[in-house]
Tab-separated table of C-alpha atoms and ligand atoms in Angstrom:
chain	number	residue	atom	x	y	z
A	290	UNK	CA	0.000	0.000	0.000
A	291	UNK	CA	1.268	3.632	-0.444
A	292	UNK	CA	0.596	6.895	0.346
A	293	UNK	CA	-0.737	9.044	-2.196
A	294	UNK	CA	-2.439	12.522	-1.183
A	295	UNK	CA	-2.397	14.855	1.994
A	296	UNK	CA	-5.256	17.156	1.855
A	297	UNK	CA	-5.472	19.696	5.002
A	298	UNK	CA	-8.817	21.554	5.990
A	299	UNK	CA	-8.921	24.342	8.417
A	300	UNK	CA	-12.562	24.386	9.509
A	301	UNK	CA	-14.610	26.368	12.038
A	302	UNK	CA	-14.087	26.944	15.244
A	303	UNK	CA	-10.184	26.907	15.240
A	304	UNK	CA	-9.442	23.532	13.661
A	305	UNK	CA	-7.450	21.689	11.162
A	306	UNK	CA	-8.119	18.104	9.854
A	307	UNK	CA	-5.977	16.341	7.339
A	308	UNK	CA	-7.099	13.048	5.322
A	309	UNK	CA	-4.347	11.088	3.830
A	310	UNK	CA	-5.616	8.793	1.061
A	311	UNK	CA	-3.269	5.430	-0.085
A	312	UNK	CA	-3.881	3.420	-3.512
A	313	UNK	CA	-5.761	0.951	-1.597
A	314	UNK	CA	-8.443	3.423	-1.459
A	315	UNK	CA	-8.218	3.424	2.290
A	316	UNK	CA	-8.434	7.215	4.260
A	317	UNK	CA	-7.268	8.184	7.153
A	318	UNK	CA	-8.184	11.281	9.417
A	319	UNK	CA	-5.395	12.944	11.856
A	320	UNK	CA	-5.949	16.620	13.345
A	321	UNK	CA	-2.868	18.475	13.052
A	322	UNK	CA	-2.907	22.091	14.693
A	323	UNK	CA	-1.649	24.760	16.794
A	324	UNK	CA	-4.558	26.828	17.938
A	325	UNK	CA	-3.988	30.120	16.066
A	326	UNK	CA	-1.004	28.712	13.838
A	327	UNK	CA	-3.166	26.462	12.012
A	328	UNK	CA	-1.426	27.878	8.777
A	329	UNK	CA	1.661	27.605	10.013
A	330	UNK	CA	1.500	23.610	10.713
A	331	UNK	CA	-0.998	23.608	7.510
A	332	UNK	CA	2.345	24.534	5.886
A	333	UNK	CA	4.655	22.068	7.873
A	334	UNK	CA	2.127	19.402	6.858
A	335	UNK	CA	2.531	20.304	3.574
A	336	UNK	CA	6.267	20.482	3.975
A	337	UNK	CA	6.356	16.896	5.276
A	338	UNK	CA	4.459	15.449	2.406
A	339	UNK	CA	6.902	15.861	-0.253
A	340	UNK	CA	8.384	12.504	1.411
A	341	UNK	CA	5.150	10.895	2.929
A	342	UNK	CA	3.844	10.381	-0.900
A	343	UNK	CA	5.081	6.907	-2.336
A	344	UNK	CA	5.401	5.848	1.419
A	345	UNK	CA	4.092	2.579	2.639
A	346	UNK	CA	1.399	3.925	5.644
A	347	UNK	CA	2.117	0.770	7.445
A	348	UNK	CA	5.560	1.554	8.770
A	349	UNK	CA	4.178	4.330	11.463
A	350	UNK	CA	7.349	3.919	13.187
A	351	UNK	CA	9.728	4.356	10.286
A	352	UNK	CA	8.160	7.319	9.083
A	353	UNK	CA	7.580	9.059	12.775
A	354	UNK	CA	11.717	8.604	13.241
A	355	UNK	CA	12.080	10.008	9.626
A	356	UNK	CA	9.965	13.424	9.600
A	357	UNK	CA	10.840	13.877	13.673
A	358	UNK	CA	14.534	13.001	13.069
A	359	UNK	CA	15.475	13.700	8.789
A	360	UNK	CA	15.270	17.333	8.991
A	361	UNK	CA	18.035	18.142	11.644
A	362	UNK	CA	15.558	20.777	13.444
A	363	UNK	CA	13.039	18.365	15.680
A	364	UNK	CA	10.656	19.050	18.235
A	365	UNK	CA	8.482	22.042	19.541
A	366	UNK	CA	4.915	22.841	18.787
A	367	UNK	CA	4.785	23.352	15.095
A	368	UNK	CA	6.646	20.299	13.634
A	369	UNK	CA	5.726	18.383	16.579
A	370	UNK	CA	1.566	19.160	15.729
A	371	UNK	CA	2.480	18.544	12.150
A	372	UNK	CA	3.743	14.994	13.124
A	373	UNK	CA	1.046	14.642	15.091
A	374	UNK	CA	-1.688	14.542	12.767
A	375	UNK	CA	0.198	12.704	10.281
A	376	UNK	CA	0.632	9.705	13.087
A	377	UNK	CA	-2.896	10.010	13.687
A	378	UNK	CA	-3.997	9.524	10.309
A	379	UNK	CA	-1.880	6.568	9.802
A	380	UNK	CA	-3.318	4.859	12.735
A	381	UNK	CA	-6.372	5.390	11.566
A	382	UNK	CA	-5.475	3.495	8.479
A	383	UNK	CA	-3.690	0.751	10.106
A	384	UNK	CA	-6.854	0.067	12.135
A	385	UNK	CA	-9.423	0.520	8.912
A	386	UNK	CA	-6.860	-2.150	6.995
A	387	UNK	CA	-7.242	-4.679	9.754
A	388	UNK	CA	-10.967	-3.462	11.273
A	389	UNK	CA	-10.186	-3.154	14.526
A	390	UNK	CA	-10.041	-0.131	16.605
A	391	UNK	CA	-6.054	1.746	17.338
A	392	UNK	CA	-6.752	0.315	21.358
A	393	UNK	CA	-6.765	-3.579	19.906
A	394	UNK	CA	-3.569	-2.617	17.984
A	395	UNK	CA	-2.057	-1.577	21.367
A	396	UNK	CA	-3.228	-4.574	23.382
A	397	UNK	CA	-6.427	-3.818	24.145
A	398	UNK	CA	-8.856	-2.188	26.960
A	399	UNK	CA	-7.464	-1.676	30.481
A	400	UNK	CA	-10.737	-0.679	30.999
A	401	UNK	CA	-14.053	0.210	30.004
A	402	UNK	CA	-15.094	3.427	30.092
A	403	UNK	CA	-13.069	6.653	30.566
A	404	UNK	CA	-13.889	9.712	32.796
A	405	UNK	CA	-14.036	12.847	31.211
A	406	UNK	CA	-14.295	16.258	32.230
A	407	UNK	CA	-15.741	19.763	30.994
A	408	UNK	CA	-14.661	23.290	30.911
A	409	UNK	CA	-16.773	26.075	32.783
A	410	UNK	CA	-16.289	29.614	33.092
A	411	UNK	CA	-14.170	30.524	29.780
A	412	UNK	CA	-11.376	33.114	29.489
A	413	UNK	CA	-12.022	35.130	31.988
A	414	UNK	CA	-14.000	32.597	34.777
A	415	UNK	CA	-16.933	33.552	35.309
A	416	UNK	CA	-20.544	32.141	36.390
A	417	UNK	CA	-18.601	28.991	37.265
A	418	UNK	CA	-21.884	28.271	39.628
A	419	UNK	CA	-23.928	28.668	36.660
A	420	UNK	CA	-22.225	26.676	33.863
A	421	UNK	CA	-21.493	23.325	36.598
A	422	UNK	CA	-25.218	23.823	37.509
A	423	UNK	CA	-25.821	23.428	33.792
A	424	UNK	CA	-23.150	20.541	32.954
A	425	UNK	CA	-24.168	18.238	36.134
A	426	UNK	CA	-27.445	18.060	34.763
A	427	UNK	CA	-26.023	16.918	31.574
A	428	UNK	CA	-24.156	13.942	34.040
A	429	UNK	CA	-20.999	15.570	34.996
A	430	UNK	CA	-19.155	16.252	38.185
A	431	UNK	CA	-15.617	16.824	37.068
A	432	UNK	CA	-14.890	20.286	35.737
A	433	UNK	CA	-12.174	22.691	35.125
A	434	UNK	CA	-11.837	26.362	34.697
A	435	UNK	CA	-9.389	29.028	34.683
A	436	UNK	CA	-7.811	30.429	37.687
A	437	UNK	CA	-7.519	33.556	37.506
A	438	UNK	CA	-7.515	36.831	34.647
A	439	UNK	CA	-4.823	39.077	33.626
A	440	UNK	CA	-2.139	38.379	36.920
A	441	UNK	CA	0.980	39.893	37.473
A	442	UNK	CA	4.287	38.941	38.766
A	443	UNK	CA	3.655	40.534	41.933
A	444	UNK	CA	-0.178	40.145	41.804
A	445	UNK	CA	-2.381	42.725	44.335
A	446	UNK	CA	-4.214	41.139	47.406
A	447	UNK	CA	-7.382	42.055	45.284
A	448	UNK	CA	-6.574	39.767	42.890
A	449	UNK	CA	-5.604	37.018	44.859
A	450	UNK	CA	-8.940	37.270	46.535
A	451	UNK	CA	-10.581	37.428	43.623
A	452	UNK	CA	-8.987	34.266	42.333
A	453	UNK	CA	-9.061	32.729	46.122
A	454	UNK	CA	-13.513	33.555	46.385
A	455	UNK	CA	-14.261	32.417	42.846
A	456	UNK	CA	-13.170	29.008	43.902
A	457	UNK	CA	-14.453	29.298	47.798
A	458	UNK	CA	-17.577	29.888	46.073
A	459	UNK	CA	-17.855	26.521	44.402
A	460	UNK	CA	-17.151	24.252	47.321
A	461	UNK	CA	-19.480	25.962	49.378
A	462	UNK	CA	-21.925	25.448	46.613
A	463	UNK	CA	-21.384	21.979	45.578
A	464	UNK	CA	-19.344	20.581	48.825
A	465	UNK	CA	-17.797	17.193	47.862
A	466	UNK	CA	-20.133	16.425	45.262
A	467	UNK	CA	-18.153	17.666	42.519
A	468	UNK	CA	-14.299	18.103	41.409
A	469	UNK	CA	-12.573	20.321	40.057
A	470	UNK	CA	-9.100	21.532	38.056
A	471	UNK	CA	-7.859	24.845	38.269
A	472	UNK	CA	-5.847	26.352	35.290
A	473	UNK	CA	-3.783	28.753	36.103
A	474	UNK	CA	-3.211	28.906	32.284
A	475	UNK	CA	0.891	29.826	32.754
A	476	UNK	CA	-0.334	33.248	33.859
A	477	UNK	CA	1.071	33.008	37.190
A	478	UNK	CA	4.518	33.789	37.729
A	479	UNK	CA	6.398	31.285	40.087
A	480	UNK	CA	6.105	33.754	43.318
A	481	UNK	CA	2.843	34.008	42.510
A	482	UNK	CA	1.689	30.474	42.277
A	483	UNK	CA	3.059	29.508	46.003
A	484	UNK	CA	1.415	32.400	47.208
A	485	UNK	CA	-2.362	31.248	45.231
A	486	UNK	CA	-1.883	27.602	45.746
A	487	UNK	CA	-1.189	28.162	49.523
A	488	UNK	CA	-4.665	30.000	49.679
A	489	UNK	CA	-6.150	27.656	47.234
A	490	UNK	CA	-5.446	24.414	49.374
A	491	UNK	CA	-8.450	24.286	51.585
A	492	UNK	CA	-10.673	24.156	49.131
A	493	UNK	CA	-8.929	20.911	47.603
A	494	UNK	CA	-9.220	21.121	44.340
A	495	UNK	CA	-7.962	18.119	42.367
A	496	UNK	CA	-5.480	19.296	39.954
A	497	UNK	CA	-3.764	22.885	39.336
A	498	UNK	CA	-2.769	22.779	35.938
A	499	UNK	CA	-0.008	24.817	34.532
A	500	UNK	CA	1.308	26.715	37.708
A	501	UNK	CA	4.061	28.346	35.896
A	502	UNK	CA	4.602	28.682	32.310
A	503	UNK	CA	6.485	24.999	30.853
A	504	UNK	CA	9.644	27.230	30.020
A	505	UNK	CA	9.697	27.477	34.151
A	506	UNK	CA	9.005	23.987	34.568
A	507	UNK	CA	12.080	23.815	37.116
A	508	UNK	CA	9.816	25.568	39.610
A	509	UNK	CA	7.605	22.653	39.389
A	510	UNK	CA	9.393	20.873	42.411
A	511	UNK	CA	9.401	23.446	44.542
A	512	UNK	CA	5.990	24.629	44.138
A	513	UNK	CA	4.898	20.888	44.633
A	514	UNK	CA	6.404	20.879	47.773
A	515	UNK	CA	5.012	24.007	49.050
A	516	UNK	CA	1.565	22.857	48.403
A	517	UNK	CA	-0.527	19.493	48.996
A	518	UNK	CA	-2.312	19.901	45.958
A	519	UNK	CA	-1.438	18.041	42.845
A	520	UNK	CA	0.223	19.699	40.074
A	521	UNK	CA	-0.952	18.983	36.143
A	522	UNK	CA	1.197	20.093	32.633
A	523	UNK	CA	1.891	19.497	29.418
A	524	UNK	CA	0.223	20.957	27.007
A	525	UNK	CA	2.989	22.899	25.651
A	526	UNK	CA	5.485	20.280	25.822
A	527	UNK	CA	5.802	18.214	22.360
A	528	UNK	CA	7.449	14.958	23.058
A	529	UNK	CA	9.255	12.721	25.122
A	530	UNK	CA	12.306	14.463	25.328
A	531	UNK	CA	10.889	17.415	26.518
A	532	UNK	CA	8.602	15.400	29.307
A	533	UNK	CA	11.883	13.176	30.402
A	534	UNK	CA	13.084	16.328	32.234
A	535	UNK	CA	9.797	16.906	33.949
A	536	UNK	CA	9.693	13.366	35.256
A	537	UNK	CA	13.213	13.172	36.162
A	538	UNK	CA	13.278	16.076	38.331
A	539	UNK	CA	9.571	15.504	39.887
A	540	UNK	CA	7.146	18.003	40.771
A	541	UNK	CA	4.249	17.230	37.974
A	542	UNK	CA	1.400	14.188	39.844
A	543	UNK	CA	-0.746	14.632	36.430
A	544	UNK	CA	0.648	15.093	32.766
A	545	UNK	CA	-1.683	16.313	30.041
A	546	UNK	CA	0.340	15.523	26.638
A	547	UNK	CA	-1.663	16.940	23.639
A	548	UNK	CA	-2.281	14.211	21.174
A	549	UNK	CA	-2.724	16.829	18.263
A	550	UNK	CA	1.060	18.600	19.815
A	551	UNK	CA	2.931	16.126	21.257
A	552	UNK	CA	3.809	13.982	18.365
A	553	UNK	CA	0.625	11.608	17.899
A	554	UNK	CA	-0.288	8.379	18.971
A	555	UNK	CA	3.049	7.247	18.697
A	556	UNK	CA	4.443	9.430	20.908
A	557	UNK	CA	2.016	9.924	23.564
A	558	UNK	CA	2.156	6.445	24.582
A	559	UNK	CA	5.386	6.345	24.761
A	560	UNK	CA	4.598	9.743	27.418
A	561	UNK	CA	2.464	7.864	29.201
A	562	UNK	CA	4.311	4.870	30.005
A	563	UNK	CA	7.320	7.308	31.184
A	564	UNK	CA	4.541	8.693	33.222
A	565	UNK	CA	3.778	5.438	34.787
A	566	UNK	CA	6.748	4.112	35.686
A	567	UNK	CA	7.411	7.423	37.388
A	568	UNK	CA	3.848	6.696	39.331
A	569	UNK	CA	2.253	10.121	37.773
A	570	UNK	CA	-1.159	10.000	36.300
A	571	UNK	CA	-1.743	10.842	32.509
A	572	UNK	CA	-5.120	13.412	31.636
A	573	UNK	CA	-4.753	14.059	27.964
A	574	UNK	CA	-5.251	17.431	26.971
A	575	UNK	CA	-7.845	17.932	24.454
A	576	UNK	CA	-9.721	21.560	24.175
A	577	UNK	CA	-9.866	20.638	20.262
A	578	UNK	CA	-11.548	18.464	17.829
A	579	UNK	CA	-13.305	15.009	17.263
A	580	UNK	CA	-10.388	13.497	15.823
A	581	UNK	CA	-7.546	14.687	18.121
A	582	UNK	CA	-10.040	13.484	21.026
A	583	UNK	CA	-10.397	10.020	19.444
A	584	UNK	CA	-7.002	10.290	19.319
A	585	UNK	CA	-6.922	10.686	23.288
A	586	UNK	CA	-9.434	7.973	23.802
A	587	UNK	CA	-7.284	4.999	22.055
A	588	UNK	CA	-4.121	6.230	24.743
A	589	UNK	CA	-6.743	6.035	26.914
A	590	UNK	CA	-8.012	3.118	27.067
A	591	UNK	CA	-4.695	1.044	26.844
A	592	UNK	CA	-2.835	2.890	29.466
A	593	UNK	CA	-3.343	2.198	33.240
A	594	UNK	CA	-2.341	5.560	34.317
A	595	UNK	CA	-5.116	7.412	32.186
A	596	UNK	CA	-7.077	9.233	34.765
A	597	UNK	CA	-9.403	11.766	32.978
A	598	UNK	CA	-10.051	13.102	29.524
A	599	UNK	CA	-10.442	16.753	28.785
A	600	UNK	CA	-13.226	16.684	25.628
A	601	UNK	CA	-14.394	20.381	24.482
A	602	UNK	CA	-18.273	20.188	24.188
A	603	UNK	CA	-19.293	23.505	25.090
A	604	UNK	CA	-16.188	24.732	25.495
A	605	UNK	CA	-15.796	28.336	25.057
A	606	UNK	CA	-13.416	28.350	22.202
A	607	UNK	CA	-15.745	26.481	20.345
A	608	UNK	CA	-17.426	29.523	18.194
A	609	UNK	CA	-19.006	28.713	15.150
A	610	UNK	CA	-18.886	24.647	15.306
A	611	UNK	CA	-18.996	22.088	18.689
A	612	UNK	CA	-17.502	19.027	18.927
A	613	UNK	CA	-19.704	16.739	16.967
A	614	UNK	CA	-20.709	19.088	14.078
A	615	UNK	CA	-18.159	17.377	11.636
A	616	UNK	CA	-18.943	13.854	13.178
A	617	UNK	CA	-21.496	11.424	11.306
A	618	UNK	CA	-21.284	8.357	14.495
A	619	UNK	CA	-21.844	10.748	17.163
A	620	UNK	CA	-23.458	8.730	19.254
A	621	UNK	CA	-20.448	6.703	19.619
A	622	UNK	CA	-19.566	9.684	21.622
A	623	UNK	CA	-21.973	9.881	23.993
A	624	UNK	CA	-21.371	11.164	27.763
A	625	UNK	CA	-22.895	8.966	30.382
A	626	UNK	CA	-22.645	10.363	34.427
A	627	UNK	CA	-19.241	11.909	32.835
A	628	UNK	CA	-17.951	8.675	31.352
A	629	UNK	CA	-17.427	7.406	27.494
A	630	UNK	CA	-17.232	4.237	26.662
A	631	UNK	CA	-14.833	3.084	24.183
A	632	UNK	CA	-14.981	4.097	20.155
A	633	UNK	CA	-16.122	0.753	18.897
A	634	UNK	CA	-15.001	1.740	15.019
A	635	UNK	CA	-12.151	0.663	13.361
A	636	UNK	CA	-9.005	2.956	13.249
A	637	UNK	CA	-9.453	5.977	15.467
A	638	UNK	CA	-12.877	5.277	15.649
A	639	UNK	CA	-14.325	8.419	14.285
A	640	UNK	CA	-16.638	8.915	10.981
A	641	UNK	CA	-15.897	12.176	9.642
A	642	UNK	CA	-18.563	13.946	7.374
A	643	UNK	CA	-16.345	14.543	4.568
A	644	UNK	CA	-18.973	17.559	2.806
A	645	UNK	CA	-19.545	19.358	5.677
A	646	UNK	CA	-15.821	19.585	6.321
A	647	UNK	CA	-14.823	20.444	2.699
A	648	UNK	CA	-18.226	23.174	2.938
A	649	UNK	CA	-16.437	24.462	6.304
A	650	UNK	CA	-12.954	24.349	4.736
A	651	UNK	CA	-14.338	26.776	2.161
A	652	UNK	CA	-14.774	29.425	4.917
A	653	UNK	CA	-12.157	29.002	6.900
A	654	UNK	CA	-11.628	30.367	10.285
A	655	UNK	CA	-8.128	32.402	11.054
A	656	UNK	CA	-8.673	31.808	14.885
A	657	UNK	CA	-5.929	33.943	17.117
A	658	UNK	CA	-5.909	33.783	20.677
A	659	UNK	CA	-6.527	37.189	22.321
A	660	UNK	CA	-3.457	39.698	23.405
A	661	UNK	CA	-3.547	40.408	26.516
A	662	UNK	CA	-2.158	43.523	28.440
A	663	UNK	CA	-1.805	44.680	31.553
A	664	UNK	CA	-3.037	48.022	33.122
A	665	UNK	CA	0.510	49.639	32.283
A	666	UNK	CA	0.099	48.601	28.723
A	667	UNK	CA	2.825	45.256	28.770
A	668	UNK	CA	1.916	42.065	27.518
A	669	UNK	CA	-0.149	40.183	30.028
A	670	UNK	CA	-0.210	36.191	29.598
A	671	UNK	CA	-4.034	35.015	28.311
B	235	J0M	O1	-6.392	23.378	29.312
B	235	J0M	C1	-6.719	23.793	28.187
B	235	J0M	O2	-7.685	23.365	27.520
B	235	J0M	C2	-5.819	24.774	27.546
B	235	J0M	O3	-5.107	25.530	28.493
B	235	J0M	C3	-6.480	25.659	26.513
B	235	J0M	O4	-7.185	26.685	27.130
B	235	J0M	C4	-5.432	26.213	25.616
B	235	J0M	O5	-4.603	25.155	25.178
B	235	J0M	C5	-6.030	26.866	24.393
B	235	J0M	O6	-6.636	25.864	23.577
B	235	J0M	C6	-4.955	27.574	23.617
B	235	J0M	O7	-5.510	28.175	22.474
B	236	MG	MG1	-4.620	24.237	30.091
């Protein structure tokens, strides 16, 4: 069999999906983005091609060394996102060749079904009370929302409060009958986050995710021992070389690879058996698209440490299309008391509606993520 076309679609809200076709008339779907680069990895897609035509799609390993390894420069979020949904795609063919789903290809279930959580609150959290009033009716108790807005280095006692009552708020709302992440979004600045996570403790909230931007990851240590509460990242770090240095020097209880960033299928479960045998749980992250969230759901379900699965319905990014719009078996993605049970399909398990993404492609979005400043006019993290 052989590769023989890479067609990319950006599509509403901020997505990309690529479809590689082989000469066994066989397709398979990958989502390869950057959330407001999508040209950018649309291009190193495109870039990557040139070689992946003529290829045999079975050898996922061979050609993951060859595009992460053949040209010199290798890792980060572009090429690593571009890799990504190439790997993707050719699981999805490997399972469509041999009609079984990626998870039988990897062994098989660990178990059967896999908790998910939602996002309330969006950029700038707010009516949090409102939005997990809304989403446990719809069966879930697992949430997670940002921490705070615009913060500085040396944030003001107003601000910390602010941060500190939004969340007080919840528990004395919902008690122990829900749970809930707080992303601090890298907008904290390592004096910062000791000073928030020490107020946030009480209210025991599962995971803080991104305490300090991943350039500071060697705070990560520190900050976990200041603080009882367990530390998530990882969505902007793109492979295993990058997440060897987290595990080796400890700090991180949950990582959140990106299966869309962080290389693919391939890669990620490579992550998450480093995670493992370092006893730290793996949450994919996954604020994107049907595919990169099947995607998730095949690491998932093969690896023991999978402890919760971010999925974006409702999601305030999600402007102009929701999760399922693109999806024809959408009921194969139905959310029961927060759970979903494995994709039964073959390959990645997802059925893509191939017109409404080429009628979506023809308007496509040019999604950027909003600049954010401070009162004195510098750049503020979003
Ligand atoms: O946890 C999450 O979902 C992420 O922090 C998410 O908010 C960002 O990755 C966003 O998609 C970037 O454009
Ligand atoms: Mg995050």
């Amino acid at each position: 069999m052989k590769i023989t076309r890479l067609t990319t679609y950006r599509i509403p809200p901020r997505w990309m999906l690529l479809k590689i076709e082989t000469d066994a008339g066989v397709t398979g779907w990958g989502e390869p983005v950057i959330e407001g680069r999508a040209k950018t990895v649309e291009a190193a897609v495109h870039e990557l091609s040139s070689f992946l035509i003529g290829q045999d799609p079975a050898r996922i390993n061979d050609l993951w060394q060859a595009m992460y390894r053949g040209g010199f420069y290798r890792g980060g979020p572009i090429l690593m996102s571009a890799i990504a949904g190439v790997d993707q795609a050719l699981w999805d063919i490997k399972g469509k060749v041999h009609n079984v789903p990626v998870y039988q290809l990897l062994g098989g279930l660990v178990r059967d079904r896999m908790k998910t959580y939602s996002w309330v609150g969006g950029d700038r959290p707010a009516d949090v009370i409102a939005g997990i009033r809304r989403l446990r009716e719809a069966g879930f108790d697992t949430f997670k929302m940002n921490g705070t807005e615009e913060f500085g280095m040396i944030a003001s006692a107003k601000d910390v409060d602010a941060a500190v009552e939004r969340i007080a708020e919840i528990r004395s709302a919902f008690g122990n009958q829900i749970e809930f992440g707080i992303d601090f979004h890298g907008r904290v600045a390592a004096p910062m986050a000791k000073v928030l996570l020490r107020e946030l403790e009480q209210y025991r909230p599962l995971f803080v995710e991104e305490p300090v931007l991943a350039e500071q990851c060697e705070y990560y240590p520190q900050l976990a021992q200041s603080t009882s509460i367990p530390l998530a990242a990882g969505e902007r770090m793109y492979s295993r070389f990058d997440f060897k240095r987290v595990f080796q020097q400890g700090g991180i209880a949950i990582v959140q690879p990106d299966l869309s960033h962080a290389g693919g299928i391939s890669e990620c479960i490579r992550i998450a058996s480093m995670a493992e045998a370092h006893d730290v749980a793996l949450a994919p992250h996954c604020p994107l698209g049907p595919v990169a969230l099947a995607a998730c759901l095949q690491v998932d379900f093969v690896s023991h440490n999978a402890v919760l699965q971010e999925q974006s319905m409702g999601i305030h990014y999600n402007k102009g299309a929701e999760l399922l719009d693109y999806v024809v078996n959408r009921d194969d993605f139905t959310i029961v008391g927060g759970y979903i049970a494995p994709l039964p399909k073959p390959g990645l398990g997802v059925v893509i509606d191939e017109q409404r993404v080429e009628e979506a492609s023809r308007n496509a979005p040019d999604w950027r993520n909003p600049l954010w400043r401070h009162q004195d006019g510098s750049v503020a993290e979003w």
